[in-house]
Short mmCIF file of C-alpha atoms and ligand atoms in Angstrom, two decimals:
data_model
loop_
_atom_site.label_atom_id
_atom_site.label_comp_id
_atom_site.label_asym_id
_atom_site.label_seq_id
_atom_site.Cartn_x
_atom_site.Cartn_y
_atom_site.Cartn_z
CA UNK A 1 98.11 75.27 123.22
CA UNK A 2 95.49 77.68 122.45
CA UNK A 3 96.57 81.11 121.82
CA UNK A 4 96.91 83.79 124.35
CA UNK A 5 95.21 87.47 123.74
CA UNK A 6 96.20 90.37 125.41
CA UNK A 7 95.89 94.09 124.81
CA UNK A 8 97.86 95.22 127.89
CA UNK A 9 101.50 96.33 127.14
CA UNK A 10 102.54 95.35 130.56
CA UNK A 11 100.56 91.93 130.24
CA UNK A 12 102.67 91.07 126.99
CA UNK A 13 105.87 92.35 128.79
CA UNK A 14 105.42 90.08 131.67
CA UNK A 15 104.74 87.05 129.66
CA UNK A 16 107.82 87.77 127.24
CA UNK A 17 109.94 88.62 130.01
CA UNK A 18 109.14 84.76 131.75
CA UNK A 19 109.20 83.29 128.46
CA UNK A 20 112.61 84.29 127.92
CA UNK A 21 113.64 83.64 131.30
CA UNK A 22 112.72 79.82 130.80
CA UNK A 23 114.99 80.08 127.53
CA UNK A 24 112.68 80.28 124.79
CA UNK A 25 113.49 82.41 121.59
CA UNK A 26 110.65 84.59 120.53
CA UNK A 27 109.59 85.35 117.04
CA UNK A 28 107.46 88.92 116.30
CA UNK A 29 105.06 89.40 113.44
CA UNK A 30 103.90 92.65 113.46
CA UNK A 31 100.53 93.56 111.44
CA UNK A 32 97.73 95.91 111.12
CA UNK A 33 95.16 92.68 111.03
CA UNK A 34 92.70 91.67 107.89
CA UNK A 35 95.20 89.06 107.96
CA UNK A 36 95.68 86.46 104.86
CA UNK A 37 98.35 83.89 103.60
CA UNK A 38 100.92 86.22 103.33
CA UNK A 39 101.28 86.86 107.00
CA UNK A 40 100.30 83.55 107.76
CA UNK A 41 103.21 82.61 106.10
CA UNK A 42 105.30 85.00 108.09
CA UNK A 43 104.03 83.64 111.60
CA UNK A 44 105.08 79.97 110.09
CA UNK A 45 108.62 81.24 109.85
CA UNK A 46 108.42 82.74 113.04
CA UNK A 47 107.22 79.34 114.35
CA UNK A 48 109.49 77.66 112.54
CA UNK A 49 112.64 79.16 114.31
CA UNK A 50 110.70 80.32 117.95
CA UNK A 51 108.78 78.08 121.00
CA UNK A 52 107.37 81.90 121.50
CA UNK A 53 105.47 83.92 118.62
CA UNK A 54 103.94 86.84 119.15
CA UNK A 55 101.45 88.34 116.69
CA UNK A 56 100.51 92.25 116.80
CA UNK A 57 97.64 93.60 115.47
CA UNK A 58 96.98 97.41 115.25
CA UNK A 59 95.94 99.73 112.75
CA UNK A 60 98.50 102.44 113.38
CA UNK A 61 96.92 105.79 112.71
CA UNK A 62 100.49 107.44 112.31
CA UNK A 63 101.06 105.68 109.25
CA UNK A 64 98.08 106.64 107.22
CA UNK A 65 98.01 110.05 105.83
CA UNK A 66 94.84 112.49 105.70
CA UNK A 67 92.89 111.25 102.80
CA UNK A 68 94.21 107.16 103.23
CA UNK A 69 91.98 104.90 104.44
CA UNK A 70 92.69 104.49 107.92
CA UNK A 71 88.68 104.52 108.97
CA UNK A 72 88.26 102.19 106.50
CA UNK A 73 90.84 99.35 106.72
CA UNK A 74 89.57 95.98 107.04
CA UNK A 75 89.47 95.20 110.86
CA UNK A 76 88.39 91.42 111.95
CA UNK A 77 89.85 90.01 115.36
CA UNK A 78 88.26 86.87 115.46
CA UNK A 79 89.44 85.58 111.75
CA UNK A 80 92.45 87.51 112.96
CA UNK A 81 92.74 85.22 116.04
CA UNK A 82 91.63 82.01 114.15
CA UNK A 83 94.58 82.38 111.13
CA UNK A 84 97.04 83.63 113.64
CA UNK A 85 96.67 80.23 115.66
CA UNK A 86 96.43 78.08 112.96
CA UNK A 87 99.52 79.50 111.11
CA UNK A 88 101.31 78.94 114.96
CA UNK A 89 101.51 81.77 117.13
CA UNK A 90 101.53 81.80 120.83
CA UNK A 91 99.77 84.71 121.54
CA UNK A 92 97.93 87.84 119.58
CA UNK A 93 98.51 91.62 120.82
CA UNK A 94 96.24 93.72 119.94
CA UNK A 95 95.86 97.08 122.19
CA UNK A 96 93.50 99.14 121.86
CA UNK A 97 94.17 103.09 120.48
CA UNK A 98 95.09 104.28 124.20
CA UNK A 99 97.50 101.82 124.99
CA UNK A 100 99.70 102.57 122.18
CA UNK A 101 99.06 106.31 122.20
CA UNK A 102 97.91 107.06 125.75
CA UNK A 103 95.85 110.85 124.96
CA UNK A 104 95.49 110.01 121.11
CA UNK A 105 97.64 109.60 117.89
CA UNK A 106 97.64 113.53 117.83
CA UNK A 107 99.14 113.44 121.48
CA UNK A 108 102.41 111.90 120.29
CA UNK A 109 105.71 113.84 120.80
CA UNK A 110 108.34 111.53 119.74
CA UNK A 111 108.58 110.09 116.60
CA UNK A 112 111.04 108.42 114.51
CA UNK A 113 112.77 109.27 111.12
CA UNK A 114 114.74 107.35 109.22
CA UNK A 115 116.87 109.26 106.51
CA UNK A 116 117.77 108.32 103.20
CA UNK A 117 115.62 105.15 102.50
CA UNK A 118 112.43 106.77 103.27
CA UNK A 119 112.60 109.74 100.55
CA UNK A 120 111.70 108.59 97.35
CA UNK A 121 108.99 106.04 96.19
CA UNK A 122 106.29 105.35 99.39
CA UNK A 123 108.14 108.30 101.36
CA UNK A 124 108.07 110.67 98.48
CA UNK A 125 103.93 109.64 97.56
CA UNK A 126 102.73 109.32 101.26
CA UNK A 127 104.37 111.88 103.18
CA UNK A 128 104.98 110.69 106.60
CA UNK A 129 103.79 107.41 105.96
CA UNK A 130 107.64 105.71 107.05
CA UNK A 131 107.84 108.33 110.36
CA UNK A 132 104.55 106.19 111.57
CA UNK A 133 105.94 102.97 110.55
CA UNK A 134 109.19 103.73 111.92
CA UNK A 135 107.28 104.90 115.21
CA UNK A 136 105.16 101.95 115.69
CA UNK A 137 107.80 99.65 115.07
CA UNK A 138 110.09 101.14 117.52
CA UNK A 139 107.18 101.13 120.08
CA UNK A 140 106.63 97.44 119.38
CA UNK A 141 110.16 96.20 119.40
CA UNK A 142 110.67 98.33 123.16
CA UNK A 143 107.48 96.66 124.21
CA UNK A 144 108.59 92.81 123.20
CA UNK A 145 112.19 93.33 124.15
CA UNK A 146 114.54 90.63 122.38
CA UNK A 147 113.31 89.04 119.59
CA UNK A 148 113.53 88.26 116.02
CA UNK A 149 110.64 90.37 113.60
CA UNK A 150 109.63 89.27 110.31
CA UNK A 151 108.43 91.76 107.70
CA UNK A 152 107.40 90.53 104.28
CA UNK A 153 109.04 91.82 101.27
CA UNK A 154 105.67 92.49 99.71
CA UNK A 155 106.44 96.17 101.62
CA UNK A 156 109.95 96.06 100.68
CA UNK A 157 110.92 99.67 101.13
CA UNK A 158 109.10 99.62 104.86
CA UNK A 159 111.43 96.66 105.27
CA UNK A 160 114.50 98.13 104.42
CA UNK A 161 113.38 101.05 106.71
CA UNK A 162 112.70 98.91 109.67
CA UNK A 163 116.00 96.92 109.45
CA UNK A 164 117.92 100.65 109.11
CA UNK A 165 116.22 101.70 112.57
CA UNK A 166 116.36 98.68 114.39
CA UNK A 167 120.82 98.87 113.40
CA UNK A 168 120.77 102.69 113.57
CA UNK A 169 119.21 102.29 116.98
CA UNK A 170 120.60 99.43 118.49
CA UNK A 171 117.51 97.61 118.93
CA UNK A 172 117.89 93.85 120.03
CA UNK A 173 115.82 92.83 117.56
CA UNK A 174 117.15 90.68 114.22
CA UNK A 175 114.52 91.66 111.28
CA UNK A 176 114.56 88.96 108.88
CA UNK A 177 112.59 89.59 105.34
CA UNK A 178 110.35 86.58 103.94
CA UNK A 179 108.95 86.20 100.55
CA UNK A 180 105.87 87.94 99.25
CA UNK A 181 102.58 85.12 98.94
CA UNK A 182 101.05 85.75 95.42
CA UNK A 183 97.43 84.10 94.77
CA UNK A 184 97.66 81.80 91.48
CA UNK A 185 97.34 84.59 89.08
CA UNK A 186 100.58 86.07 90.41
CA UNK A 187 98.68 89.23 92.47
CA UNK A 188 100.94 89.64 95.50
CA UNK A 189 98.38 88.85 98.47
CA UNK A 190 97.73 92.39 100.30
CA UNK A 191 94.88 93.61 103.20
CA UNK A 192 93.91 95.91 100.60
CA UNK A 193 92.89 93.15 97.89
CA UNK A 194 90.12 93.28 99.77
CA UNK A 195 88.71 96.54 97.91
CA UNK A 196 88.74 95.30 94.90
CA UNK A 197 85.83 93.36 92.76
CA UNK A 198 86.49 89.86 91.55
CA UNK A 199 86.68 91.00 88.08
CA UNK A 200 89.57 93.58 89.40
CA UNK A 201 91.20 91.22 91.36
CA UNK A 202 91.94 89.22 88.31
CA UNK A 203 93.16 91.83 85.58
CA UNK A 204 95.42 93.25 88.95
CA UNK A 205 97.71 90.49 88.29
CA UNK A 206 98.76 92.81 85.13
CA UNK A 207 101.20 94.69 87.87
CA UNK A 208 103.02 91.18 88.30
CA UNK A 209 103.32 90.45 84.56
CA UNK A 210 104.88 93.94 84.44
CA UNK A 211 107.45 93.28 86.98
CA UNK A 212 108.67 89.95 85.57
CA UNK A 213 109.05 91.79 82.10
CA UNK A 214 111.48 94.17 83.53
CA UNK A 215 112.88 91.10 85.71
CA UNK A 216 113.33 88.88 82.19
CA UNK A 217 115.12 91.85 80.36
CA UNK A 218 117.48 92.94 83.31
CA UNK A 219 117.97 88.92 83.60
CA UNK A 220 118.51 89.03 79.92
CA UNK A 221 121.40 91.85 79.93
CA UNK A 222 119.20 95.37 79.60
CA UNK A 223 121.18 97.59 81.27
CA UNK A 224 119.17 100.97 81.01
CA UNK A 225 116.83 101.71 83.97
CA UNK A 226 114.80 103.74 81.33
CA UNK A 227 114.19 100.93 78.94
CA UNK A 228 113.09 98.39 81.88
CA UNK A 229 110.78 101.01 82.99
CA UNK A 230 109.04 102.09 80.08
CA UNK A 231 108.53 98.29 79.23
CA UNK A 232 107.14 97.80 82.43
CA UNK A 233 104.79 100.96 82.14
CA UNK A 234 103.75 99.26 78.46
CA UNK A 235 102.58 96.28 80.01
CA UNK A 236 100.49 98.40 83.01
CA UNK A 237 99.27 100.12 80.17
CA UNK A 238 97.53 97.26 78.41
CA UNK A 239 95.31 96.60 81.01
CA UNK A 240 92.56 99.50 81.55
CA UNK A 241 91.94 98.42 84.96
CA UNK A 242 94.72 100.38 85.87
CA UNK A 243 93.37 103.42 86.57
CA UNK A 244 96.89 105.39 87.17
CA UNK A 245 100.38 104.84 88.20
CA UNK A 246 102.39 106.29 91.39
CA UNK A 247 105.82 105.20 89.92
CA UNK A 248 107.82 102.42 87.99
CA UNK A 249 111.02 102.26 89.64
CA UNK A 250 114.33 100.45 89.41
CA UNK A 251 116.36 101.00 92.25
CA UNK A 252 119.37 99.62 94.43
CA UNK A 253 118.03 97.11 96.84
CA UNK A 254 119.60 98.73 100.33
CA UNK A 255 119.57 102.49 99.38
CA UNK A 256 116.81 102.73 97.21
CA UNK A 257 118.80 105.00 95.25
CA UNK A 258 118.32 104.65 91.14
CA UNK A 259 121.22 103.36 89.29
CA UNK A 260 122.26 105.28 86.37
CA UNK A 261 122.74 101.99 84.60
CA UNK A 262 122.36 98.31 86.06
CA UNK A 263 124.77 96.29 86.98
CA UNK A 264 124.33 93.31 89.74
CA UNK A 265 121.10 93.43 91.64
CA UNK A 266 118.29 95.74 91.64
CA UNK A 267 114.70 95.74 92.74
CA UNK A 268 111.90 96.69 90.35
CA UNK A 269 108.80 98.03 92.09
CA UNK A 270 105.30 99.14 91.29
CA UNK A 271 102.71 101.49 92.66
CA UNK A 272 99.08 101.90 90.55
CA UNK A 273 95.60 101.87 91.78
CA UNK A 274 93.23 99.42 91.05
CA UNK A 275 89.58 100.17 91.34
CA UNK A 276 89.23 101.65 94.89
CA UNK A 277 92.66 100.32 96.26
CA UNK A 278 96.29 101.72 95.73
CA UNK A 279 98.67 98.42 95.09
CA UNK A 280 102.46 97.63 95.61
CA UNK A 281 104.41 95.38 94.54
CA UNK A 282 108.01 94.56 93.35
CA UNK A 283 110.49 91.74 92.67
CA UNK A 284 114.19 91.25 92.67
CA UNK A 285 116.35 90.56 89.46
CA UNK A 286 120.37 90.45 89.01
CA UNK A 287 121.92 91.20 85.44
CA UNK A 288 124.05 88.45 84.02
CA UNK A 289 127.60 88.45 84.83
CA UNK A 290 129.94 90.26 82.68
O1 LIG B 1 103.33 96.40 107.15
C1 LIG B 1 102.20 96.82 107.97
O2 LIG B 1 101.66 95.69 107.89
C2 LIG B 1 102.70 98.11 109.03
O3 LIG B 1 103.31 98.54 108.13
C3 LIG B 1 103.33 97.49 110.59
C4 LIG B 1 105.03 97.16 110.08
C5 LIG B 1 102.60 96.54 111.05
C6 LIG B 1 103.57 98.63 111.22
O4 LIG B 1 101.84 99.29 111.42
#
């Protein structure tokens, strides 16, 4: 069955009400397009468990800061449609700006703010970003209705924000996190990797090497967050292609609080610039049981 494409909220709602009425489960994969195999794996996970799989493509202006790459963000709906269909999506929802924000983004009067987990790291470096994400995801959840939604762990803090929002607002959506898909050299797949030259793409794998170094230390029993962060920073410093580092962090995976000492499960996260791209990545690590 060929994938169906909608751009109107009312048309998508009518279709999803109908398929739910006939007993089908709905999987939702929200994206900003420029789909790659990481998105493909989310769509595959959704299609393994739901008869109806909706991939949404919307570059959401609310989550970009004034000096960020909203205009430059890669767009290509034909390629997105082909990848989504090959991965098992049954519907592609690609609304225009006016459909999502009648009157434009500046006319929006209601936004969603998730406190706490949005404060550090991405929240500190990209003011307003998570309000934009939470607002558009709340809208997509309201449009889709009861469903299971799939998000990548690559944006680990975003996943925590979306989980918290869905729980706090009693939205009828189950949020599922899926593992990061990596290039052969370890670089996490991202639409923003398109900004990199081949050489930068090879060298950017240093970010994953730094995370693995941190994970090895934690799993070897290192309990000092500072020691783990410094070791990760040293690995990043060994590669000149990393022009600046926004953060190197060790946090509690649920609250994003910084632990005084590492015991149990933590998340290691990095945000750094390589060439024209700002890249983020993370891994989980567990300290050995005492
Ligand atoms: O991860 C993304 O691509 C976006 O932040 C999302 C969740 C689709 C919201 O615009």
